[in-house]
Coordinates of C-alpha atoms in Angstrom, one line a residue:
X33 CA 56.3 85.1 149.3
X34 CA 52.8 86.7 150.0
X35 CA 50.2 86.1 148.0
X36 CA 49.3 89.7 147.1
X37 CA 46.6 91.2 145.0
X38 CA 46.5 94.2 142.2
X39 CA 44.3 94.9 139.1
X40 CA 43.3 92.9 135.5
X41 CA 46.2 91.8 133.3
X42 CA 44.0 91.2 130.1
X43 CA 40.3 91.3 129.9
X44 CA 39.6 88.1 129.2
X45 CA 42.1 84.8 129.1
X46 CA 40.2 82.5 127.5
X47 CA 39.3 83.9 123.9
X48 CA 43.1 84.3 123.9
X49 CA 43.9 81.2 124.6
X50 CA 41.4 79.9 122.3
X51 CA 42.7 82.2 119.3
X52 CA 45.9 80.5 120.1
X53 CA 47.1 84.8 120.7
X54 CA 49.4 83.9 124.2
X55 CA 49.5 87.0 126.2
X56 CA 53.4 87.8 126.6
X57 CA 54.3 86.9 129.8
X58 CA 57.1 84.7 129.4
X59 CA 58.6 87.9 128.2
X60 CA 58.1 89.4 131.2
X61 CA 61.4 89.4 133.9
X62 CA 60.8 87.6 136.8
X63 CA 60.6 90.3 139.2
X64 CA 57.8 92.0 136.8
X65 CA 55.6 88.6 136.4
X66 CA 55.9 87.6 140.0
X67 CA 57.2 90.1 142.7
X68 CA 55.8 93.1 141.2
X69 CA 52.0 94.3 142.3
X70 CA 49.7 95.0 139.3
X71 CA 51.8 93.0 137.3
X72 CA 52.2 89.6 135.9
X73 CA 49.7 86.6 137.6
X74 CA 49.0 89.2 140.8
X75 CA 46.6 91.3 138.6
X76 CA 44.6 88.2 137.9
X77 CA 44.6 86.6 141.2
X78 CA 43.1 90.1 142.4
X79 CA 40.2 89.6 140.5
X80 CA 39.7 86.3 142.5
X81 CA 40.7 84.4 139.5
X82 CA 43.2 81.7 141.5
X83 CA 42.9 79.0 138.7
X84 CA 43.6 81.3 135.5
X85 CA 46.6 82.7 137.8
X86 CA 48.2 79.5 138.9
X87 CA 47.9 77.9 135.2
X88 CA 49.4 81.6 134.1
X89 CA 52.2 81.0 136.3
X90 CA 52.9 77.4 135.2
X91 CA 53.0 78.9 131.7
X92 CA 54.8 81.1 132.7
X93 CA 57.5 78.4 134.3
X94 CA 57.3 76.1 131.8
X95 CA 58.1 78.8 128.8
X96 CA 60.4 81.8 130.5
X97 CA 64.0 81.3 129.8
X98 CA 66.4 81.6 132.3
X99 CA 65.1 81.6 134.8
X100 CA 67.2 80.4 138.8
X101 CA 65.9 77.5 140.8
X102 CA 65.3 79.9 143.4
X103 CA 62.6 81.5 141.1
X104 CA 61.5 78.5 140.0
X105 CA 60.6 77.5 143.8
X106 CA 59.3 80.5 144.2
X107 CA 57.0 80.6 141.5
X108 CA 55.5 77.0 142.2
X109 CA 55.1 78.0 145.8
X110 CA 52.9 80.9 144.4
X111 CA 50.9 78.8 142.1
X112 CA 50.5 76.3 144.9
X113 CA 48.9 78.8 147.0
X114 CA 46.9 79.7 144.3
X115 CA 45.5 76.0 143.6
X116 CA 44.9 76.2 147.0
X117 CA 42.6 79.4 147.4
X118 CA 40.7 77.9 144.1
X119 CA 40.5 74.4 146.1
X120 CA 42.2 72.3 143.8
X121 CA 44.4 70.5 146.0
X122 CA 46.0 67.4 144.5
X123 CA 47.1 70.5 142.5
X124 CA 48.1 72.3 145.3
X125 CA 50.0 69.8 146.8
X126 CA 51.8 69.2 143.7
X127 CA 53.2 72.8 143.4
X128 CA 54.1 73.0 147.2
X129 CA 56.2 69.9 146.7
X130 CA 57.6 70.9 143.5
X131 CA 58.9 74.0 145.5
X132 CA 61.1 71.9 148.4
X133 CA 64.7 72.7 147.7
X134 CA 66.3 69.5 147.2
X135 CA 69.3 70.9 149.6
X136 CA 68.2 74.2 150.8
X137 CA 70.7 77.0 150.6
X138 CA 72.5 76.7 154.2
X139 CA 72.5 80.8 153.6
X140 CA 69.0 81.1 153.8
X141 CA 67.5 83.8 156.1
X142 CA 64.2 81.4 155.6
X143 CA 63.3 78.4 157.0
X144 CA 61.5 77.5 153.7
X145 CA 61.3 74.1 153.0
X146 CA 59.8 74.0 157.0
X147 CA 57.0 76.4 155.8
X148 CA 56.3 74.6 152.8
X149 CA 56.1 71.3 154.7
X150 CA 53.4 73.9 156.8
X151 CA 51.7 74.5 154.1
X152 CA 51.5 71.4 152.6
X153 CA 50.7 69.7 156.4
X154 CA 47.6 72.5 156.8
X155 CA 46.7 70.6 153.3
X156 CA 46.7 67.1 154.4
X157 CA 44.8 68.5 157.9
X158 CA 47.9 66.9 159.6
X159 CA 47.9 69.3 162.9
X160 CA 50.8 67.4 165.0
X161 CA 52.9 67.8 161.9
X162 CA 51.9 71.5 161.4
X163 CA 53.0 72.5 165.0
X164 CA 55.9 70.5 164.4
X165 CA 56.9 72.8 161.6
X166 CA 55.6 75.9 163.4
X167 CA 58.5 75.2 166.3
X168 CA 60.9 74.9 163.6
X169 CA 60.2 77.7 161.5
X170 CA 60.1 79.8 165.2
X171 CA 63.6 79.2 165.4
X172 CA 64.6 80.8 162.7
X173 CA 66.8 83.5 161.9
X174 CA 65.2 86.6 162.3
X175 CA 64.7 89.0 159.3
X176 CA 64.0 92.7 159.8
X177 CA 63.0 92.1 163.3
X178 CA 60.4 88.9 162.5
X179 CA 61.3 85.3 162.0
X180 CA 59.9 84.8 158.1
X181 CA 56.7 83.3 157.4
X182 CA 55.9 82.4 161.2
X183 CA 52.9 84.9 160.8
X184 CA 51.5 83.1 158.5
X185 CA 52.1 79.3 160.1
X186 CA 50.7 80.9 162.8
X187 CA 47.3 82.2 160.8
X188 CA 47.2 78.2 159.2
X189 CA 47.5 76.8 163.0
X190 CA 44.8 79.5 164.3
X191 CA 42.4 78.7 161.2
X192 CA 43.3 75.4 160.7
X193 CA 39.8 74.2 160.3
X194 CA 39.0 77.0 157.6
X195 CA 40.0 76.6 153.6
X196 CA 43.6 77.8 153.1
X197 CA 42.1 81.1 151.3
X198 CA 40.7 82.2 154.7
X199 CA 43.9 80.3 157.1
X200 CA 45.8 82.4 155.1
X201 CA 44.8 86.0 155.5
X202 CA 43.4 85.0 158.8
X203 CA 41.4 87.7 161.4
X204 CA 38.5 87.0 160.1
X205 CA 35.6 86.0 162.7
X206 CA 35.9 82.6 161.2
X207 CA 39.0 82.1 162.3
X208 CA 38.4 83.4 166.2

């Protein structure tokens, strides 16, 4: 659920795109396009390309086959955050609520649908609701010793007043 960093996918996107010559990524697995560093949207999004990424991911979505609504959450969350980072966030905020499960799986070690109602309040500068969400998500279940995602909520409430690329990955000196 981090968005993590790695190396160049292809040299250059647009003259691809342009050629009409997609880049195979649909063929990619799932795990290889989005969990896997160096590979798939994260070795664009390293280069500090956010926009290319997040319209590689919806590609990505729109044309993989297969693929399980947990995945498909997943990868809108990512290309939400990656909207975000390039401050496009009508396009943001679309992603983040395309990722809500509609009835979130009660097995869940994640309290996700609260962190992307986080994310999305940190977007609309709500604060109240944000530290609403924070509560809630610090109840959580605890996985390998942390409560999932609270780091983070807790980096957005902490920078709130920064862009989401800096709230983020907060300790910076902006964010003190």
């Amino acid at each position: 659920m981090l968005l993590s960093a790695a190396t160049v996918l292809f040299s250059s996107a647009a003259p691809a795109q342009e050629k009409n010559e997609s880049p195979k990524e649909p063929e990619l697995s799932y795990e290889t396009f989005d969990q896997r560093p160096g590979s798939g949207w994260r070795k664009i999004a390293d280069q500090g390309k956010y926009l290319e990424a997040a319209k590689l991911i919806d590609r990505y979505e729109k044309e993989a086959k297969a693929l399980q609504e947990w995945q498909r959450v997943n990868l809108r969350f990512h290309a939400g955050q990656l909207y975000a980072a390039a401050e496009e966030k009508d396009e943001a905020l679309a992603r983040f609520r395309a990722a809500l499960y509609e009835n979130e799986p009660a097995e869940s070690p994640i309290r996700w649908n609260a962190y992307v109602r986080a994310t999305i309040a940190f977007l609309e500068r709500d604060r109240e609701k944000l530290a609403e969400l924070r509560k809630e998500i610090a109840k959580g279940p605890r996985l390998q010793g942390a409560v999932p995602n609270l780091d983070v909520v807790d980096r957005l409430v902490e920078c709130f007043d920064e862009p989401y690329s800096v709230a983020y990955r907060g300790k910076t000196k902006a964010c003190k």
